[in-house]
């Protein structure tokens, strides 16, 4: 007889979400279907003469704004672009280079065991009274480790809670909320920043031409998210979820032995590895500080305007995180015995590229969707008319961005991939908000808040079944509905906290990161009524 029970059939809203979401194709094919729809719409737009005034370009013949007309994707020029430029369309997709570079280093740190050991060290000896916030905090910081946070920290949190005499499922829920609900919250930019800002950069360029994204453009914002989300997860766990779960007993697990190897103490080699990794991180920080403040200041453009002097530094951060993860992973692995020599290091770097195989396929489809959207001119036309509509609505900036948070949270129930959703939304949303004087960094920040909050309640999230299995180790009758009901208070709490933070950030017009603010000067050619002030 099995130790677990079948998950109950879902009814109501959750059941509808599960059934509807399961009918959606894989995100790769979703993009191919969207490309087909885009072709059809471009033909209709071309026949009906859809057009708009370009927000920044002047027609030299008339001296007025250049008229942008919808172009059929089946025109001779666009068919030629599709087949002739296919390799360039793929390889020039901005997120691709960012993610590949960062993951070359992060893959070494993960495979060497640095991320897993650091998370174990962070929660294993936590004081009982601070157990929940420490688990939540390590979960949010664990986003730097990508998949490792799911497979290491979340089951470990259940073991730690059990050892402290608390309900193990409450520990799993708190860790899941931190890792996945607080998906964008962190004290440091990382892989997700490189991924999202690569898409943001491509979206700006489809309308406004050359643009360089700063992957630290949300640094202050995501650090504040960490501070704001921490008490929300703490309150929901200790005041709502754990009392609801009641007292745990071994009979719930259906087996006597519930301890696992994950709970073992750190070895001397692992402690030495963590120390060496910390020293490697300090060395990288010192090296970059030397590049900024040392002779010739290679990462400072002394000839640029004051606003642009730090541009080389911002552009170097992708390389900085690659070096930091690579050296920290190597320093840990050599001490802990997980890396024997340089051949082992190279093998781990190659393995990290293998892990990105699915992402490469997804990026191929997304790159062509974004490129073809630009070729059709529909993005510019939608952005201009959308900006005119929103500007005439009189809604303040905080209301517009709050709406984006809610729309993203709803869409996340059906499309789980953060990059897939942003590749869909950004080509219209980012230029449209720029025309209203709202920066690309603020548009990206609002998206991130909505994207994380509902991760933990949709069965379409790729790790949702795995979390269910973790829970069933401790409570054999814990079903899909039980997990959704457990995580729903977290989702509501994080969404409300993130929404309030977003609105407050806009109202106070706080900086989002180094050199990045909420507002920008709207393009001068098209001047819709924009929310000119934070209020």
CSV table of C-alpha atoms in Angstrom, one decimal, residues 4-443:
chain,number,residue,atom,x,y,z
A,4,UNK,CA,0.8,8.7,-0.1
A,5,UNK,CA,-2.7,9.4,-1.3
A,6,UNK,CA,-3.9,10.7,-4.7
A,7,UNK,CA,-4.4,14.4,-4.9
A,8,UNK,CA,-8.1,15.3,-4.8
A,9,UNK,CA,-9.8,16.6,-8.0
A,10,UNK,CA,-9.7,20.3,-8.0
A,11,UNK,CA,-12.9,22.4,-8.1
A,12,UNK,CA,-13.6,26.1,-8.1
A,13,UNK,CA,-11.1,28.7,-9.1
A,14,UNK,CA,-8.0,26.6,-8.5
A,15,UNK,CA,-9.5,23.7,-10.5
A,16,UNK,CA,-10.3,26.0,-13.4
A,17,UNK,CA,-6.8,27.5,-13.3
A,18,UNK,CA,-5.2,24.0,-13.3
A,19,UNK,CA,-7.4,22.8,-16.2
A,20,UNK,CA,-7.0,25.9,-18.3
A,21,UNK,CA,-3.3,26.1,-17.7
A,22,UNK,CA,-2.7,22.5,-18.7
A,23,UNK,CA,-4.3,23.2,-22.1
A,24,UNK,CA,-1.6,25.8,-22.9
A,25,UNK,CA,1.3,24.6,-25.0
A,26,UNK,CA,4.9,24.6,-23.9
A,27,UNK,CA,6.2,28.2,-23.8
A,28,UNK,CA,8.4,27.4,-26.8
A,29,UNK,CA,5.4,26.5,-28.9
A,30,UNK,CA,3.4,29.3,-27.3
A,31,UNK,CA,5.8,31.7,-29.0
A,32,UNK,CA,5.5,29.9,-32.3
A,33,UNK,CA,1.7,30.2,-32.1
A,34,UNK,CA,2.0,33.8,-31.2
A,35,UNK,CA,4.3,34.4,-34.2
A,36,UNK,CA,1.5,32.9,-36.3
A,37,UNK,CA,-1.0,35.3,-34.8
A,38,UNK,CA,1.4,38.2,-35.2
A,39,UNK,CA,1.7,37.4,-38.9
A,40,UNK,CA,-2.1,37.5,-39.3
A,41,UNK,CA,-2.4,40.8,-37.4
A,42,UNK,CA,0.4,42.4,-39.3
A,43,UNK,CA,-1.4,41.6,-42.6
A,44,UNK,CA,-4.7,43.1,-41.2
A,45,UNK,CA,-2.9,46.2,-39.9
A,46,UNK,CA,-1.1,46.7,-43.3
A,47,UNK,CA,-4.4,46.4,-45.2
A,48,UNK,CA,-6.2,48.8,-42.8
A,49,UNK,CA,-3.4,51.3,-42.8
A,50,UNK,CA,-2.6,51.3,-39.1
A,51,UNK,CA,-0.1,54.0,-38.3
A,52,UNK,CA,1.4,56.3,-35.7
A,53,UNK,CA,3.9,59.2,-35.5
A,54,UNK,CA,7.3,57.9,-34.5
A,55,UNK,CA,8.1,59.2,-31.0
A,56,UNK,CA,11.7,60.2,-31.7
A,57,UNK,CA,12.4,60.3,-35.5
A,58,UNK,CA,11.9,63.3,-37.8
A,59,UNK,CA,11.0,63.0,-41.5
A,60,UNK,CA,13.7,65.1,-43.2
A,61,UNK,CA,11.4,65.9,-46.2
A,62,UNK,CA,8.5,67.3,-44.1
A,63,UNK,CA,10.3,68.3,-40.9
A,64,UNK,CA,7.6,66.6,-38.8
A,65,UNK,CA,7.5,63.3,-37.0
A,66,UNK,CA,8.0,60.3,-39.2
A,67,UNK,CA,4.9,58.3,-39.9
A,68,UNK,CA,5.2,54.6,-38.9
A,69,UNK,CA,2.9,52.2,-40.8
A,70,UNK,CA,2.1,48.6,-40.0
A,71,UNK,CA,4.0,46.3,-42.3
A,72,UNK,CA,2.9,42.8,-43.3
A,73,UNK,CA,5.3,40.1,-42.1
A,74,UNK,CA,4.6,38.4,-45.4
A,75,UNK,CA,6.1,41.3,-47.4
A,76,UNK,CA,9.1,40.4,-49.5
A,77,UNK,CA,11.5,42.4,-47.2
A,78,UNK,CA,10.3,40.7,-44.0
A,79,UNK,CA,10.4,37.2,-45.6
A,80,UNK,CA,14.0,37.9,-46.7
A,81,UNK,CA,14.9,39.1,-43.1
A,82,UNK,CA,13.4,36.0,-41.6
A,83,UNK,CA,15.4,33.5,-43.6
A,84,UNK,CA,18.6,35.5,-44.2
A,85,UNK,CA,19.0,37.0,-40.7
A,86,UNK,CA,17.9,33.9,-38.7
A,87,UNK,CA,21.3,33.2,-37.2
A,88,UNK,CA,21.8,36.9,-36.3
A,89,UNK,CA,18.3,37.2,-34.9
A,90,UNK,CA,19.1,34.4,-32.5
A,91,UNK,CA,22.7,35.2,-31.5
A,92,UNK,CA,22.0,38.9,-31.2
A,93,UNK,CA,19.1,38.4,-28.7
A,94,UNK,CA,20.4,40.4,-25.7
A,95,UNK,CA,19.3,38.1,-22.9
A,96,UNK,CA,21.2,35.2,-24.5
A,97,UNK,CA,24.6,36.7,-24.0
A,98,UNK,CA,23.9,38.0,-20.5
A,99,UNK,CA,22.6,34.6,-19.2
A,100,UNK,CA,25.3,32.5,-20.8
A,101,UNK,CA,28.1,34.6,-19.3
A,102,UNK,CA,26.6,34.7,-15.8
A,103,UNK,CA,25.7,31.0,-15.8
A,104,UNK,CA,29.3,30.0,-16.8
A,105,UNK,CA,30.3,31.2,-13.3
A,106,UNK,CA,27.1,30.4,-11.4
A,107,UNK,CA,27.0,26.9,-12.8
A,108,UNK,CA,30.5,26.2,-11.2
A,109,UNK,CA,29.4,27.6,-7.8
A,110,UNK,CA,26.3,25.4,-7.9
A,111,UNK,CA,27.9,22.2,-9.1
A,112,UNK,CA,30.9,22.6,-6.7
A,113,UNK,CA,28.4,22.7,-3.8
A,114,UNK,CA,29.0,26.3,-2.7
A,115,UNK,CA,25.3,27.3,-2.9
A,116,UNK,CA,24.0,24.2,-1.2
A,117,UNK,CA,26.6,24.4,1.7
A,118,UNK,CA,26.0,28.1,2.2
A,119,UNK,CA,22.3,27.6,2.5
A,120,UNK,CA,22.8,24.7,5.0
A,121,UNK,CA,25.2,26.8,7.0
A,122,UNK,CA,22.7,29.6,7.0
A,123,UNK,CA,19.7,27.7,8.5
A,124,UNK,CA,21.1,24.7,10.3
A,125,UNK,CA,22.1,26.4,13.6
A,126,UNK,CA,19.4,29.1,13.5
A,127,UNK,CA,17.9,30.1,16.9
A,128,UNK,CA,14.4,28.6,17.3
A,129,UNK,CA,12.8,32.1,17.7
A,130,UNK,CA,14.4,33.4,14.5
A,131,UNK,CA,14.0,30.2,12.5
A,132,UNK,CA,11.2,31.4,10.2
A,133,UNK,CA,12.8,34.7,9.2
A,134,UNK,CA,16.2,33.1,8.7
A,135,UNK,CA,14.7,30.4,6.5
A,136,UNK,CA,12.8,33.1,4.5
A,137,UNK,CA,15.8,35.3,4.2
A,138,UNK,CA,18.1,32.5,3.0
A,139,UNK,CA,15.4,31.4,0.6
A,140,UNK,CA,15.3,34.9,-1.0
A,141,UNK,CA,19.1,35.1,-1.1
A,142,UNK,CA,19.1,31.5,-2.5
A,143,UNK,CA,17.6,32.9,-5.7
A,144,UNK,CA,21.2,33.5,-6.8
A,145,UNK,CA,21.6,29.7,-6.8
A,146,UNK,CA,18.6,29.2,-9.1
A,147,UNK,CA,17.5,25.6,-9.0
A,148,UNK,CA,19.7,24.7,-6.1
A,149,UNK,CA,17.5,26.7,-3.7
A,150,UNK,CA,14.5,24.5,-4.6
A,151,UNK,CA,16.2,21.2,-4.3
A,152,UNK,CA,18.4,21.9,-1.2
A,153,UNK,CA,16.9,24.6,1.0
A,154,UNK,CA,13.2,23.7,0.8
A,155,UNK,CA,13.5,20.1,2.0
A,156,UNK,CA,16.2,21.1,4.5
A,157,UNK,CA,13.8,23.7,6.0
A,158,UNK,CA,11.3,20.9,6.8
A,159,UNK,CA,14.0,18.9,8.5
A,160,UNK,CA,15.2,22.0,10.5
A,161,UNK,CA,11.7,22.8,11.6
A,162,UNK,CA,11.1,19.2,12.7
A,163,UNK,CA,14.4,19.2,14.7
A,164,UNK,CA,13.1,22.4,16.5
A,165,UNK,CA,9.8,20.7,17.4
A,166,UNK,CA,7.8,22.6,14.8
A,167,UNK,CA,5.6,21.4,12.0
A,168,UNK,CA,7.9,20.4,9.1
A,169,UNK,CA,5.4,21.5,6.4
A,170,UNK,CA,5.5,25.0,7.9
A,171,UNK,CA,9.2,25.1,7.3
A,172,UNK,CA,8.8,23.9,3.7
A,173,UNK,CA,6.1,26.5,3.1
A,174,UNK,CA,8.2,29.3,4.5
A,175,UNK,CA,11.2,28.3,2.4
A,176,UNK,CA,9.0,27.9,-0.7
A,177,UNK,CA,7.6,31.4,-0.1
A,178,UNK,CA,11.0,32.8,0.2
A,179,UNK,CA,12.6,31.1,-2.8
A,180,UNK,CA,9.7,31.3,-5.2
A,181,UNK,CA,7.3,33.9,-3.9
A,182,UNK,CA,10.2,36.3,-3.2
A,183,UNK,CA,11.7,35.3,-6.6
A,184,UNK,CA,13.1,38.7,-7.4
A,185,UNK,CA,13.9,39.8,-3.8
A,186,UNK,CA,17.6,39.8,-3.1
A,187,UNK,CA,20.4,41.9,-1.7
A,188,UNK,CA,22.4,41.5,-4.8
A,189,UNK,CA,21.7,41.5,-8.6
A,190,UNK,CA,22.2,38.1,-10.2
A,191,UNK,CA,21.1,35.8,-13.0
A,192,UNK,CA,17.5,37.0,-13.1
A,193,UNK,CA,18.6,40.6,-13.5
A,194,UNK,CA,20.8,39.7,-16.4
A,195,UNK,CA,17.9,37.8,-18.0
A,196,UNK,CA,15.1,40.4,-17.5
A,197,UNK,CA,17.2,43.5,-18.3
A,198,UNK,CA,18.4,41.8,-21.5
A,199,UNK,CA,14.8,41.6,-22.6
A,200,UNK,CA,14.1,45.1,-21.5
A,201,UNK,CA,17.1,46.3,-23.5
A,202,UNK,CA,15.8,44.6,-26.7
A,203,UNK,CA,12.3,46.0,-26.1
A,204,UNK,CA,13.6,49.6,-25.9
A,205,UNK,CA,15.6,49.2,-29.0
A,206,UNK,CA,12.7,48.0,-31.1
A,207,UNK,CA,11.3,51.6,-30.8
A,208,UNK,CA,14.0,54.0,-29.7
A,209,UNK,CA,17.2,52.5,-31.2
A,210,UNK,CA,20.4,51.8,-29.3
A,211,UNK,CA,20.0,51.4,-25.6
A,212,UNK,CA,22.2,49.7,-23.0
A,213,UNK,CA,20.5,48.1,-20.0
A,214,UNK,CA,22.1,48.4,-16.5
A,215,UNK,CA,21.6,45.0,-14.8
A,216,UNK,CA,22.0,46.9,-11.4
A,217,UNK,CA,19.0,49.1,-12.4
A,218,UNK,CA,16.7,47.4,-9.8
A,219,UNK,CA,19.4,46.8,-7.1
A,220,UNK,CA,17.9,49.1,-4.4
A,221,UNK,CA,14.4,48.0,-5.3
A,222,UNK,CA,15.0,44.3,-4.9
A,223,UNK,CA,17.0,44.8,-1.7
A,224,UNK,CA,14.0,46.7,-0.3
A,225,UNK,CA,11.7,43.8,-1.5
A,226,UNK,CA,13.8,41.5,0.7
A,227,UNK,CA,13.2,43.7,3.7
A,228,UNK,CA,9.5,44.1,3.0
A,229,UNK,CA,8.8,40.5,2.2
A,230,UNK,CA,10.6,39.1,5.3
A,231,UNK,CA,8.1,40.2,7.9
A,232,UNK,CA,5.2,39.2,5.6
A,233,UNK,CA,6.5,35.6,5.3
A,234,UNK,CA,7.3,35.5,9.0
A,235,UNK,CA,3.8,36.7,10.0
A,236,UNK,CA,2.0,34.3,7.6
A,237,UNK,CA,4.1,31.3,8.7
A,238,UNK,CA,3.9,31.8,12.5
A,239,UNK,CA,0.4,33.3,12.9
A,240,UNK,CA,-1.6,31.7,10.1
A,241,UNK,CA,0.0,28.6,8.6
A,242,UNK,CA,1.6,26.8,11.5
A,243,UNK,CA,-1.5,27.1,13.8
A,244,UNK,CA,-3.7,25.8,10.9
A,245,UNK,CA,-1.4,22.8,10.4
A,246,UNK,CA,-1.5,21.9,14.1
A,247,UNK,CA,1.0,19.7,16.0
A,248,UNK,CA,3.0,17.3,13.8
A,249,UNK,CA,3.3,13.6,14.8
A,250,UNK,CA,5.4,10.8,13.2
A,251,UNK,CA,2.1,9.0,12.3
A,252,UNK,CA,1.4,11.7,9.7
A,253,UNK,CA,4.5,10.7,7.8
A,254,UNK,CA,3.5,7.0,7.7
A,255,UNK,CA,7.1,6.0,8.7
A,256,UNK,CA,9.2,6.2,11.8
A,257,UNK,CA,12.4,7.6,10.3
A,258,UNK,CA,12.0,11.1,8.9
A,259,UNK,CA,15.6,12.3,9.2
A,260,UNK,CA,17.7,12.7,6.0
A,261,UNK,CA,21.3,13.1,5.1
A,262,UNK,CA,20.6,16.8,4.2
A,263,UNK,CA,20.7,17.5,7.9
A,264,UNK,CA,24.3,16.5,8.5
A,265,UNK,CA,26.7,18.9,10.0
A,266,UNK,CA,29.2,20.8,7.9
A,267,UNK,CA,32.6,19.1,7.5
A,268,UNK,CA,35.9,20.9,8.2
A,269,UNK,CA,36.6,21.0,4.5
A,270,UNK,CA,33.2,22.6,3.8
A,271,UNK,CA,33.8,25.2,6.4
A,272,UNK,CA,37.2,25.9,4.9
A,273,UNK,CA,35.6,26.1,1.5
A,274,UNK,CA,33.1,28.7,2.7
A,275,UNK,CA,35.9,30.8,4.1
A,276,UNK,CA,37.9,30.6,0.9
A,277,UNK,CA,34.8,31.5,-1.2
A,278,UNK,CA,34.2,34.5,1.0
A,279,UNK,CA,37.8,35.7,0.5
A,280,UNK,CA,37.4,35.2,-3.3
A,281,UNK,CA,34.3,37.4,-3.3
A,282,UNK,CA,36.2,40.1,-1.4
A,283,UNK,CA,39.0,39.9,-3.9
A,284,UNK,CA,36.6,40.4,-6.8
A,285,UNK,CA,35.0,43.4,-5.1
A,286,UNK,CA,38.4,44.8,-4.4
A,287,UNK,CA,39.4,44.3,-8.0
A,288,UNK,CA,36.4,46.1,-9.4
A,289,UNK,CA,36.9,48.9,-6.9
A,290,UNK,CA,40.4,49.3,-8.2
A,291,UNK,CA,39.1,49.5,-11.8
A,292,UNK,CA,36.7,52.3,-10.6
A,293,UNK,CA,39.1,54.3,-8.4
A,294,UNK,CA,42.5,53.2,-9.5
A,295,UNK,CA,44.9,54.6,-12.1
A,296,UNK,CA,43.3,55.5,-15.5
A,297,UNK,CA,39.8,54.4,-14.1
A,298,UNK,CA,39.0,51.9,-16.8
A,299,UNK,CA,35.4,51.6,-15.7
A,300,UNK,CA,34.8,55.3,-15.6
A,301,UNK,CA,34.3,57.4,-18.7
A,302,UNK,CA,36.0,60.6,-17.7
A,303,UNK,CA,35.0,62.3,-21.0
A,304,UNK,CA,31.2,61.7,-20.6
A,305,UNK,CA,28.6,63.8,-19.0
A,306,UNK,CA,28.2,63.3,-15.2
A,307,UNK,CA,25.1,61.2,-15.7
A,308,UNK,CA,26.9,58.8,-18.1
A,309,UNK,CA,30.3,58.6,-16.4
A,310,UNK,CA,29.5,55.3,-14.7
A,311,UNK,CA,28.1,53.6,-17.9
A,312,UNK,CA,31.2,51.4,-18.3
A,313,UNK,CA,30.9,50.2,-14.7
A,314,UNK,CA,27.3,49.3,-15.1
A,315,UNK,CA,28.1,47.5,-18.4
A,316,UNK,CA,30.8,45.5,-16.6
A,317,UNK,CA,28.6,44.0,-14.0
A,318,UNK,CA,27.7,41.0,-16.1
A,319,UNK,CA,31.4,40.1,-16.3
A,320,UNK,CA,31.8,41.0,-12.6
A,321,UNK,CA,29.2,38.4,-11.5
A,322,UNK,CA,30.7,35.8,-13.8
A,323,UNK,CA,34.1,36.3,-12.2
A,324,UNK,CA,32.7,36.4,-8.7
A,325,UNK,CA,30.7,33.2,-9.0
A,326,UNK,CA,33.5,31.4,-10.9
A,327,UNK,CA,36.3,32.2,-8.4
A,328,UNK,CA,34.1,31.7,-5.4
A,329,UNK,CA,32.9,28.3,-6.7
A,330,UNK,CA,36.5,27.3,-7.5
A,331,UNK,CA,37.8,28.4,-4.1
A,332,UNK,CA,35.1,26.4,-2.4
A,333,UNK,CA,35.5,23.4,-4.6
A,334,UNK,CA,39.2,23.1,-4.2
A,335,UNK,CA,38.9,23.2,-0.4
A,336,UNK,CA,35.9,21.0,-0.1
A,337,UNK,CA,37.3,18.4,-2.5
A,338,UNK,CA,34.5,18.8,-5.2
A,339,UNK,CA,37.0,20.2,-7.8
A,340,UNK,CA,40.2,18.3,-8.3
A,341,UNK,CA,41.9,20.4,-11.0
A,342,UNK,CA,41.3,22.8,-13.9
A,343,UNK,CA,39.8,20.0,-15.9
A,344,UNK,CA,37.1,19.5,-13.3
A,345,UNK,CA,36.4,23.3,-13.4
A,346,UNK,CA,36.0,23.2,-17.2
A,347,UNK,CA,33.7,20.2,-17.0
A,348,UNK,CA,31.4,22.1,-14.5
A,349,UNK,CA,31.4,25.1,-16.8
A,350,UNK,CA,30.4,22.9,-19.7
A,351,UNK,CA,27.7,21.2,-17.5
A,352,UNK,CA,26.2,24.6,-16.7
A,353,UNK,CA,25.7,25.1,-20.5
A,354,UNK,CA,24.0,21.7,-20.7
A,355,UNK,CA,21.5,22.9,-18.0
A,356,UNK,CA,20.6,25.8,-20.3
A,357,UNK,CA,19.6,23.6,-23.3
A,358,UNK,CA,15.9,24.3,-22.8
A,359,UNK,CA,16.5,28.0,-22.3
A,360,UNK,CA,18.4,28.1,-25.6
A,361,UNK,CA,15.4,26.6,-27.4
A,362,UNK,CA,13.1,29.1,-25.7
A,363,UNK,CA,15.4,32.0,-26.5
A,364,UNK,CA,15.4,31.0,-30.2
A,365,UNK,CA,11.6,31.3,-30.3
A,366,UNK,CA,11.4,34.4,-28.1
A,367,UNK,CA,14.1,36.1,-30.2
A,368,UNK,CA,12.2,35.7,-33.4
A,369,UNK,CA,8.9,36.8,-31.8
A,370,UNK,CA,10.6,40.0,-30.5
A,371,UNK,CA,12.4,40.7,-33.8
A,372,UNK,CA,9.3,40.1,-36.0
A,373,UNK,CA,7.2,42.3,-33.7
A,374,UNK,CA,9.7,45.1,-34.4
A,375,UNK,CA,9.7,44.4,-38.2
A,376,UNK,CA,5.9,44.7,-38.3
A,377,UNK,CA,6.0,48.1,-36.5
A,378,UNK,CA,3.1,47.0,-34.4
A,379,UNK,CA,5.1,47.5,-31.2
A,380,UNK,CA,5.7,51.2,-32.0
A,381,UNK,CA,2.1,51.8,-33.1
A,382,UNK,CA,0.7,50.1,-29.9
A,383,UNK,CA,3.1,51.9,-27.7
A,384,UNK,CA,2.3,55.3,-29.1
A,385,UNK,CA,-1.5,54.9,-29.1
A,386,UNK,CA,-1.4,53.1,-25.8
A,387,UNK,CA,0.6,56.0,-24.3
A,388,UNK,CA,-1.9,58.5,-25.7
A,389,UNK,CA,-4.8,56.5,-24.2
A,390,UNK,CA,-3.2,56.1,-20.8
A,391,UNK,CA,-2.0,59.8,-20.8
A,392,UNK,CA,-5.5,61.0,-21.6
A,393,UNK,CA,-7.0,58.8,-18.8
A,394,UNK,CA,-5.4,61.0,-16.2
A,395,UNK,CA,-4.2,58.1,-14.1
A,396,UNK,CA,-1.2,58.9,-12.0
A,397,UNK,CA,2.0,56.9,-12.5
A,398,UNK,CA,1.5,54.9,-9.3
A,399,UNK,CA,-1.9,53.6,-10.5
A,400,UNK,CA,-0.5,52.6,-13.9
A,401,UNK,CA,2.4,50.6,-12.3
A,402,UNK,CA,0.1,49.1,-9.7
A,403,UNK,CA,-2.1,47.8,-12.5
A,404,UNK,CA,0.9,46.3,-14.2
A,405,UNK,CA,1.7,44.4,-11.0
A,406,UNK,CA,-1.8,43.0,-10.8
A,407,UNK,CA,-1.9,42.1,-14.5
A,408,UNK,CA,1.5,40.3,-14.3
A,409,UNK,CA,0.3,38.4,-11.2
A,410,UNK,CA,-2.8,37.2,-13.0
A,411,UNK,CA,-0.8,36.2,-16.2
A,412,UNK,CA,1.7,34.3,-14.0
A,413,UNK,CA,-1.1,31.8,-13.2
A,414,UNK,CA,-1.0,30.6,-16.8
A,415,UNK,CA,2.5,31.2,-18.0
A,416,UNK,CA,5.1,30.2,-15.4
A,417,UNK,CA,8.3,31.3,-17.1
A,418,UNK,CA,9.5,34.7,-16.0
A,419,UNK,CA,11.5,35.2,-19.2
A,420,UNK,CA,8.6,34.0,-21.4
A,421,UNK,CA,6.1,36.4,-19.8
A,422,UNK,CA,8.5,39.4,-20.0
A,423,UNK,CA,9.3,38.7,-23.6
A,424,UNK,CA,5.6,38.8,-24.3
A,425,UNK,CA,4.9,42.0,-22.3
A,426,UNK,CA,8.0,44.1,-22.6
A,427,UNK,CA,7.9,45.0,-26.3
A,428,UNK,CA,4.7,46.9,-25.7
A,429,UNK,CA,4.8,47.8,-22.0
A,430,UNK,CA,8.3,49.3,-21.8
A,431,UNK,CA,8.2,51.7,-24.8
A,432,UNK,CA,4.6,52.7,-23.9
A,433,UNK,CA,5.6,53.6,-20.3
A,434,UNK,CA,8.7,55.4,-21.6
A,435,UNK,CA,6.4,57.6,-23.7
A,436,UNK,CA,4.7,58.5,-20.4
A,437,UNK,CA,8.0,59.4,-18.8
A,438,UNK,CA,8.4,56.1,-16.8
A,439,UNK,CA,11.8,54.5,-17.0
A,440,UNK,CA,12.5,51.0,-18.4
A,441,UNK,CA,13.9,50.1,-14.9
A,442,UNK,CA,10.6,51.0,-13.2
A,443,UNK,CA,8.6,49.0,-15.7
